[in-house]
Amino acid sequence: MISQDQSRVKSVSIFGATGSVGTSTLDLIRLEPHKYDILVLTANSDVEKLASLAIEFSVKLAVIADERYLPALEAALKSYDIEVAAGAKALVDAAKIDSDWTMAAIVGCVGLEPILAAIERGKTVALANKESLVSAGSIMMAAVQQSGATLLPVDSEHNALFQCLAGGRLDQVRKLTLTASGGPFRTFSYDQMKNVTPEQAVAHPNWSMGAKISIDSATMMNKGLEYIEAYHLFPIGLDKIDILVHPQSVIHSMVEYHDRSTIAQLGSPDMRIPIASALAWPERMETQCEPLNLAHISRLDFEVPDYERFPALKLAHDAIAEGGAKPAILNAVNEVAVAAFLDKRISFLDIAMTCDKILNQYSPAIPENLGDLLAVDTQARVFTHKVIG
Ligand code: NDP
């Protein structure tokens, strides 16, 4: 825990500023701009949006990950006193800039090295990027321990658990329950899912999110990744983490204590709410999000997850139970398979099938360090590209 002077301006870096979480973070900062000084914004290829945000917030540094877009970024910012940089190393260097609060909202394991660099500075990291934690959970949590950084979960379920645990301790907990909307195909049979399109799969019934996480929600791999995330963030053992389908996405997760008190966090399904909690933490900020109207919602439903129709859930469960390189392999294969599905190169059901196949075929040694882990990630992607063709 850190003690912060709450009256002081908070310096902020946002990795993945042009995405869904990045945009929501900036929307919140616009509500109280005098409280924040944005040092760094990053994107992958969306130069236009990155440049316009960099100008709006008078940032110090704008980084574009894809180096091909550096000339366009330089041209867009040439009349402004804003530094520009490009490439993977520039992202890591940007994460070393000493901001008080870093939003980790790059999508995919490509966000891992910048996140580690931010954690190593020992300040506050708001973690949206789940793939990096799934892949390198032990490495990341060890870095947090070593640096004394504050890691604030932004994923709505983990942010809910974090809030439910305020005032409690993990050794008092009997069970953590992650809720899941069930995604757009919650009521589909396995056969009905055979021919679903990317357009159908990204249309999440409750949440507005980036394409990759939307597909993960449709396969329910997202909940599997979140299960692994919860294992690292709240180390109480896999047998004490449950998943419950709750189609309305009103209860974002729950903590049951030994005395059978269950504390749940509720709210409208709007990512600005957990982001606001992390941005203002340990304070609270006003937002313009919809208030929760339970009288209007009138009923809340719950179902047990179906591991047959949604095999991704079981793959994630087994990957973290086996440990070692398996979560990193699962994550890497899933990233490649989701991209292939979005490109219409494989079918929806092929996503989990491809993960299953490569998890069975590839059993490397337990990664001992970041280098080993990145090698596993790369190799798993190579195998996946070969399988997909
Ligand atoms: P988006 O796809 O909307 O945004 C991704 C961001 O990462 C963009 O800024 C994108 O830049 C950047 N990016 C993409 N590829 C690279 C790369 N190779 N190198 C550097 N930057 C890259 O994703 P979301 O905002 O939906 O999700 C971000 C993360 O947060 C994910 O890990 C997701 O699982 C997690 N999350 C998201 C939630 C949501 O509601 N969206 C909820 C909970 C967690 P560009 O725009 O230029 O492509």
Coordinates of C-alpha atoms and ligand atoms in Angstrom, one line a residue:
M1 CA 0.0 0.0 0.0
I2 CA 1.2 3.5 -0.7
S3 CA 0.4 6.7 1.0
Q4 CA -0.3 9.5 -1.5
D5 CA -0.8 13.1 -1.1
Q6 CA -4.3 13.3 -2.6
S7 CA -4.2 17.0 -3.3
R8 CA -1.2 16.7 -5.6
V9 CA -1.6 16.3 -9.4
K10 CA -1.2 12.7 -10.4
S11 CA 1.1 12.0 -13.3
V12 CA -0.3 9.3 -15.6
S13 CA 0.8 7.1 -18.5
I14 CA -1.8 5.2 -20.6
F15 CA -0.6 2.2 -22.6
G16 CA -3.2 1.3 -25.2
A17 CA -4.7 4.8 -25.1
T18 CA -6.6 4.5 -28.4
G19 CA -8.5 1.3 -27.4
S20 CA -11.7 0.7 -25.5
V21 CA -10.2 0.8 -22.0
G22 CA -7.8 3.6 -22.9
T23 CA -10.6 5.7 -24.3
S24 CA -12.7 5.2 -21.2
T25 CA -9.8 6.1 -19.0
L26 CA -9.3 9.4 -20.9
D27 CA -13.1 10.1 -20.7
L28 CA -12.8 9.9 -16.9
I29 CA -9.7 12.2 -16.9
R30 CA -11.7 14.7 -18.9
L31 CA -14.1 15.0 -16.0
E32 CA -11.3 16.3 -13.7
P33 CA -8.4 17.3 -16.0
H34 CA -6.8 19.6 -13.3
K35 CA -6.0 16.5 -11.2
Y36 CA -3.9 14.7 -13.8
D37 CA -0.8 15.4 -15.9
I38 CA -0.5 12.9 -18.7
L39 CA 3.1 12.0 -19.5
V40 CA 2.7 9.1 -22.0
L41 CA 0.1 7.9 -24.4
T42 CA 0.7 4.8 -26.7
A43 CA -1.1 3.1 -29.6
N44 CA -0.3 0.4 -32.1
S45 CA -1.2 1.9 -35.4
D46 CA -4.0 4.5 -34.9
V47 CA -1.9 7.5 -35.6
E48 CA -4.8 9.9 -36.1
K49 CA -6.4 9.2 -32.7
L50 CA -3.0 9.0 -30.9
A51 CA -1.9 12.4 -32.3
S52 CA -5.2 14.1 -31.5
L53 CA -5.2 12.8 -27.9
A54 CA -1.6 13.8 -27.5
I55 CA -2.4 17.3 -28.5
E56 CA -5.6 17.5 -26.5
F57 CA -3.8 16.4 -23.3
S58 CA -0.5 18.1 -24.0
V59 CA 1.4 14.9 -23.3
K60 CA 5.2 14.7 -23.1
L61 CA 5.6 11.6 -25.2
A62 CA 3.5 9.7 -27.8
V63 CA 4.6 6.2 -28.8
I64 CA 3.4 4.2 -31.7
A65 CA 4.2 0.5 -31.5
D66 CA 4.2 -0.2 -35.2
E67 CA 7.3 1.6 -36.5
R68 CA 5.9 2.0 -40.0
Y69 CA 3.6 4.7 -38.6
L70 CA 6.4 6.8 -37.0
P71 CA 6.7 9.2 -40.0
A72 CA 2.9 9.8 -39.9
L73 CA 3.1 10.5 -36.2
E74 CA 6.0 12.8 -36.5
A75 CA 4.2 14.7 -39.2
A76 CA 1.0 15.0 -37.2
L77 CA 2.9 16.3 -34.1
K78 CA 5.6 18.4 -35.7
S79 CA 4.2 21.7 -34.6
Y80 CA 3.8 20.6 -31.0
D81 CA 6.2 20.2 -28.1
I82 CA 5.5 16.5 -27.9
E83 CA 8.2 13.8 -28.2
V84 CA 7.5 10.9 -30.4
A85 CA 8.9 7.4 -30.5
A86 CA 8.1 4.0 -32.1
G87 CA 8.7 0.3 -31.6
A88 CA 8.6 -2.3 -28.9
K89 CA 11.7 -0.9 -27.1
A90 CA 10.2 2.6 -27.1
L91 CA 7.2 1.2 -25.3
V92 CA 9.4 -0.3 -22.6
D93 CA 11.4 2.9 -22.3
A94 CA 8.1 4.9 -22.0
A95 CA 7.1 2.6 -19.2
K96 CA 10.2 3.6 -17.3
I97 CA 9.1 7.3 -17.3
D98 CA 8.3 8.0 -13.7
S99 CA 4.5 8.5 -13.7
D100 CA 2.5 7.9 -10.5
W101 CA -0.2 5.9 -12.2
T102 CA 0.1 3.7 -15.3
M103 CA -2.9 2.2 -17.1
A104 CA -1.9 -1.1 -18.8
A105 CA -4.5 -1.4 -21.5
I106 CA -2.6 -2.8 -24.5
V107 CA -4.3 -5.9 -25.7
G108 CA -2.3 -9.2 -25.7
C109 CA 0.9 -10.5 -24.3
V110 CA 2.8 -7.9 -26.2
G111 CA 1.9 -5.6 -23.3
L112 CA 4.0 -7.7 -20.9
E113 CA 7.4 -6.0 -21.1
P114 CA 6.0 -2.5 -20.7
I115 CA 3.9 -3.6 -17.7
L116 CA 7.0 -5.2 -16.1
A117 CA 8.9 -2.0 -16.6
A118 CA 6.2 0.0 -15.0
I119 CA 5.9 -2.4 -12.1
E120 CA 9.6 -2.2 -11.5
R121 CA 9.3 1.5 -10.8
G122 CA 7.3 0.6 -7.7
K123 CA 4.4 3.1 -8.3
T124 CA 0.8 2.2 -9.2
V125 CA -0.2 0.1 -12.2
A126 CA -3.9 -0.3 -13.1
L127 CA -4.0 -3.6 -14.9
A128 CA -6.6 -4.1 -17.6
N129 CA -4.3 -6.3 -19.8
K130 CA -5.2 -9.8 -18.7
E131 CA -3.2 -11.8 -21.3
S132 CA 0.2 -10.7 -19.7
L133 CA -0.9 -11.8 -16.2
V134 CA -2.3 -15.1 -17.5
S135 CA 0.9 -15.8 -19.4
A136 CA 3.5 -14.6 -16.8
G137 CA 1.5 -14.5 -13.6
S138 CA 4.4 -15.7 -11.3
I139 CA 6.9 -13.4 -12.9
M140 CA 4.6 -10.4 -12.7
M141 CA 3.5 -11.0 -9.1
A142 CA 7.2 -11.5 -8.1
A143 CA 8.0 -8.2 -9.7
V144 CA 5.2 -6.5 -7.7
Q145 CA 6.6 -8.1 -4.5
Q146 CA 10.1 -7.0 -5.2
S147 CA 9.3 -3.4 -6.3
G148 CA 6.5 -2.7 -3.8
A149 CA 4.3 -1.5 -6.6
T150 CA 0.6 -1.2 -6.2
L151 CA -1.3 -3.4 -8.7
L152 CA -4.9 -2.4 -9.1
P153 CA -7.1 -4.8 -11.0
V154 CA -9.2 -3.1 -13.7
D155 CA -11.0 -6.1 -15.2
S156 CA -14.5 -5.6 -13.8
E157 CA -14.6 -8.9 -11.9
H158 CA -11.3 -8.6 -10.3
N159 CA -11.9 -4.9 -9.5
A160 CA -15.2 -6.1 -7.9
L161 CA -13.3 -8.7 -5.8
F162 CA -10.7 -6.0 -4.8
Q163 CA -13.5 -3.8 -3.6
C164 CA -15.3 -6.6 -1.8
L165 CA -12.0 -7.5 0.0
A166 CA -11.5 -3.9 1.3
G167 CA -11.6 -4.3 5.1
G168 CA -11.3 -8.1 4.8
R169 CA -8.3 -10.5 4.5
L170 CA -7.7 -13.4 2.1
D171 CA -7.3 -15.8 5.0
Q172 CA -10.9 -15.0 6.1
V173 CA -12.3 -15.9 2.6
R174 CA -14.1 -19.1 1.9
K175 CA -14.8 -18.6 -1.8
L176 CA -14.4 -16.0 -4.6
T177 CA -17.1 -16.1 -7.2
L178 CA -16.4 -14.6 -10.6
T179 CA -19.6 -13.8 -12.5
A180 CA -19.9 -14.3 -16.3
S181 CA -22.5 -12.9 -18.6
G182 CA -22.3 -16.0 -20.8
G183 CA -21.6 -13.9 -23.9
P184 CA -23.8 -13.7 -27.0
F185 CA -24.1 -17.5 -27.4
R186 CA -25.1 -18.3 -23.9
T187 CA -28.3 -20.0 -25.0
F188 CA -26.8 -21.5 -28.3
S189 CA -26.3 -25.3 -28.7
Y190 CA -22.8 -26.4 -29.6
D191 CA -24.1 -27.1 -33.2
Q192 CA -25.6 -23.6 -33.5
M193 CA -22.2 -22.2 -32.7
K194 CA -20.6 -24.0 -35.7
N195 CA -21.4 -21.2 -38.2
V196 CA -21.5 -18.1 -36.2
T197 CA -19.7 -15.1 -37.7
P198 CA -17.2 -12.6 -36.2
E199 CA -19.9 -10.0 -36.5
Q200 CA -22.3 -12.1 -34.3
A201 CA -19.5 -13.0 -31.9
V202 CA -18.3 -9.4 -31.2
A203 CA -21.9 -8.2 -30.5
H204 CA -21.7 -8.6 -26.7
P205 CA -25.1 -8.4 -25.1
N206 CA -24.0 -6.1 -22.1
W207 CA -20.5 -4.7 -22.5
S208 CA -18.9 -2.6 -25.2
M209 CA -15.3 -3.7 -25.6
G210 CA -12.4 -4.3 -28.1
A211 CA -12.7 -7.1 -30.7
K212 CA -10.3 -9.6 -29.0
I213 CA -12.0 -9.6 -25.6
S214 CA -15.4 -9.7 -27.2
I215 CA -14.5 -12.9 -29.0
D216 CA -13.0 -14.3 -25.8
S217 CA -16.3 -13.5 -24.1
A218 CA -18.2 -15.4 -26.8
T219 CA -16.1 -18.5 -26.4
M220 CA -16.0 -17.9 -22.6
M221 CA -12.2 -18.1 -22.9
N222 CA -12.4 -14.6 -21.3
K223 CA -13.8 -16.2 -18.1
G224 CA -11.1 -18.9 -18.2
L225 CA -8.4 -16.2 -18.5
E226 CA -10.1 -14.3 -15.6
Y227 CA -10.0 -17.5 -13.5
I228 CA -6.2 -17.6 -14.0
E229 CA -6.0 -13.9 -13.4
A230 CA -7.9 -14.3 -10.1
Y231 CA -5.6 -17.2 -9.1
H232 CA -2.6 -14.8 -9.3
L233 CA -4.2 -11.6 -7.9
F234 CA -5.9 -13.3 -5.0
P235 CA -3.8 -16.3 -4.0
I236 CA -6.2 -18.5 -2.1
G237 CA -6.1 -21.6 -4.2
L238 CA -8.0 -22.7 -7.3
D239 CA -10.5 -24.7 -5.3
K240 CA -11.7 -21.5 -3.8
I241 CA -12.5 -19.7 -7.0
D242 CA -15.8 -20.3 -8.7
I243 CA -17.5 -19.1 -11.9
L244 CA -21.2 -18.3 -12.0
V245 CA -23.1 -17.3 -15.1
H246 CA -25.2 -14.2 -14.5
P247 CA -26.6 -12.9 -17.7
Q248 CA -27.5 -9.4 -16.6
S249 CA -23.9 -8.5 -15.6
V250 CA -25.1 -6.5 -12.6
I251 CA -23.2 -8.4 -9.9
H252 CA -19.6 -8.2 -11.0
S253 CA -18.2 -10.7 -8.5
M254 CA -18.6 -11.8 -4.9
V255 CA -16.5 -12.7 -1.9
E256 CA -17.9 -15.2 0.6
Y257 CA -16.2 -15.0 4.1
H258 CA -15.9 -17.9 6.5
D259 CA -18.8 -16.7 8.6
R260 CA -21.0 -17.1 5.4
S261 CA -21.3 -13.3 4.8
T262 CA -21.1 -12.8 1.1
I263 CA -20.1 -9.3 -0.2
A264 CA -20.9 -8.5 -3.8
Q265 CA -20.0 -5.5 -5.9
L266 CA -22.8 -4.3 -8.2
G267 CA -23.0 -1.6 -10.9
S268 CA -24.1 -0.9 -14.5
P269 CA -22.1 -2.8 -17.0
D270 CA -19.8 0.1 -17.9
M271 CA -16.0 -0.2 -17.8
R272 CA -15.7 3.4 -16.7
I273 CA -16.9 2.3 -13.2
P274 CA -14.0 -0.1 -12.4
I275 CA -11.6 2.2 -14.2
A276 CA -12.8 5.1 -12.0
S277 CA -12.3 3.0 -9.0
A278 CA -8.6 2.4 -10.0
L279 CA -8.0 6.0 -11.2
A280 CA -9.2 7.6 -8.0
W281 CA -8.1 4.9 -5.6
P282 CA -8.0 5.1 -2.6
E283 CA -10.4 7.9 -3.0
R284 CA -13.7 7.9 -5.0
M285 CA -14.5 10.1 -8.0
E286 CA -17.8 11.3 -9.5
T287 CA -18.6 9.7 -12.8
Q288 CA -21.4 10.2 -15.4
C289 CA -22.2 6.4 -15.6
E290 CA -25.7 5.2 -15.4
P291 CA -26.8 4.6 -11.7
L292 CA -27.8 1.1 -10.9
N293 CA -31.6 0.8 -11.0
L294 CA -32.5 -2.5 -9.5
A295 CA -36.3 -1.8 -9.5
H296 CA -36.0 -1.3 -13.3
I297 CA -33.8 -4.4 -13.8
S298 CA -36.3 -6.3 -11.5
R299 CA -34.6 -9.7 -11.6
L300 CA -31.2 -11.2 -11.5
D301 CA -30.6 -14.7 -12.9
F302 CA -27.8 -17.3 -12.3
E303 CA -26.7 -20.5 -14.0
V304 CA -23.8 -22.9 -13.6
P305 CA -21.4 -22.6 -16.5
D306 CA -21.5 -25.3 -19.2
Y307 CA -18.1 -26.7 -19.7
E308 CA -19.2 -28.9 -22.6
R309 CA -20.6 -26.1 -24.8
F310 CA -17.8 -23.8 -23.8
P311 CA -14.7 -26.0 -23.7
A312 CA -12.4 -22.9 -23.4
L313 CA -13.4 -22.8 -19.8
K314 CA -12.1 -26.3 -19.1
L315 CA -8.9 -25.6 -21.1
A316 CA -8.1 -22.6 -18.9
H317 CA -9.0 -24.6 -15.7
D318 CA -6.7 -27.4 -16.7
A319 CA -3.9 -25.1 -17.9
I320 CA -3.6 -23.3 -14.6
A321 CA -4.1 -26.6 -12.6
E322 CA -1.1 -28.1 -14.5
G323 CA 0.8 -24.8 -14.3
G324 CA 4.3 -24.4 -15.8
A325 CA 4.2 -23.2 -19.4
K326 CA 0.5 -24.2 -20.0
P327 CA -1.2 -20.9 -19.2
A328 CA 1.3 -19.1 -21.5
I329 CA 0.7 -21.6 -24.3
L330 CA -3.1 -21.3 -23.9
N331 CA -2.9 -17.5 -24.1
A332 CA -0.6 -17.4 -27.1
V333 CA -2.6 -19.9 -29.1
N334 CA -5.8 -18.2 -28.2
E335 CA -4.5 -14.8 -29.3
V336 CA -3.5 -16.2 -32.7
A337 CA -6.7 -18.2 -33.1
V338 CA -8.9 -15.3 -32.2
A339 CA -7.1 -13.1 -34.8
A340 CA -7.6 -15.9 -37.4
F341 CA -11.3 -16.1 -36.6
L342 CA -11.7 -12.3 -36.9
D343 CA -10.0 -12.7 -40.3
K344 CA -12.5 -15.5 -41.2
R345 CA -9.7 -18.0 -41.6
I346 CA -11.0 -20.4 -39.0
S347 CA -14.5 -21.1 -37.5
F348 CA -15.6 -20.1 -34.1
L349 CA -15.4 -23.6 -32.7
D350 CA -11.9 -23.9 -34.1
I351 CA -10.6 -21.4 -31.6
A352 CA -10.9 -23.7 -28.6
M353 CA -10.1 -26.8 -30.7
T354 CA -6.8 -25.2 -31.8
C355 CA -5.9 -24.3 -28.2
D356 CA -6.7 -27.9 -27.1
K357 CA -4.6 -29.4 -29.9
I358 CA -1.5 -27.3 -29.2
L359 CA -1.7 -27.6 -25.4
N360 CA -1.6 -31.4 -26.0
Q361 CA 1.3 -31.3 -28.4
Y362 CA 3.6 -28.8 -26.9
S363 CA 5.0 -29.5 -23.4
P364 CA 8.2 -27.3 -22.9
A365 CA 10.1 -27.1 -19.7
I366 CA 8.7 -24.8 -17.0
P367 CA 9.8 -21.2 -17.8
E368 CA 12.3 -20.1 -15.2
N369 CA 12.5 -16.5 -16.3
L370 CA 11.1 -13.9 -18.6
G371 CA 13.3 -15.0 -21.5
D372 CA 12.0 -18.6 -21.2
L373 CA 8.5 -17.4 -21.0
L374 CA 8.8 -15.2 -24.1
A375 CA 10.4 -18.2 -26.0
V376 CA 7.4 -20.4 -25.1
D377 CA 5.0 -17.6 -26.2
T378 CA 6.8 -17.3 -29.6
Q379 CA 7.0 -21.0 -30.2
A380 CA 3.3 -21.6 -29.3
R381 CA 2.4 -18.9 -31.9
V382 CA 4.6 -20.5 -34.5
F383 CA 2.9 -23.9 -33.9
T384 CA -0.6 -22.2 -34.1
H385 CA 0.2 -20.5 -37.4
K386 CA 1.3 -23.9 -38.8
V387 CA -1.9 -25.6 -37.6
I388 CA -4.1 -22.9 -38.9
G389 CA -2.2 -22.8 -42.2
Ligands
NDP1 P1 -8.7 -2.6 -27.8 O1 -8.5 -3.5 -28.9 O2 -9.9 -1.7 -27.9 O3 -7.5 -1.6 -27.7 C1 -6.2 -2.2 -27.6 C2 -5.1 -1.1 -27.5 O4 -3.8 -1.7 -27.5 C3 -5.2 0.0 -28.5 O5 -4.7 1.2 -28.0 C4 -4.2 -0.6 -29.6 O6 -3.7 0.4 -30.5 C5 -3.1 -1.2 -28.7 N1 -2.4 -2.3 -29.3 C6 -2.9 -3.3 -30.1 N2 -1.9 -4.1 -30.5 C7 -0.8 -3.5 -30.0 C8 0.6 -3.9 -30.2 N3 1.0 -4.9 -30.9 N4 1.5 -3.1 -29.6 C9 1.2 -2.1 -28.8 N5 -0.1 -1.7 -28.7 C10 -1.1 -2.4 -29.2 O7 -8.7 -3.5 -26.5 P2 -9.5 -3.2 -25.1 O8 -9.4 -1.8 -24.7 O9 -10.8 -3.8 -25.2 O10 -8.7 -4.2 -24.1 C11 -7.4 -3.9 -23.7 C12 -7.0 -4.9 -22.6 O11 -7.9 -4.7 -21.5 C13 -7.2 -6.3 -23.1 O12 -6.1 -7.1 -22.5 C14 -8.5 -6.8 -22.5 O13 -8.6 -8.1 -22.3 C15 -8.6 -6.0 -21.2 N6 -9.9 -5.7 -20.8 C16 -10.7 -4.9 -21.6 C17 -12.0 -4.7 -21.2 C18 -12.9 -3.9 -22.0 O14 -14.1 -3.6 -21.6 N7 -12.6 -3.5 -23.2 C19 -12.5 -5.2 -19.9 C20 -11.5 -5.9 -19.1 C21 -10.3 -6.1 -19.5 P3 -4.4 0.7 -31.9 O15 -5.7 1.4 -31.5 O16 -3.5 1.6 -32.6 O17 -4.7 -0.6 -32.6

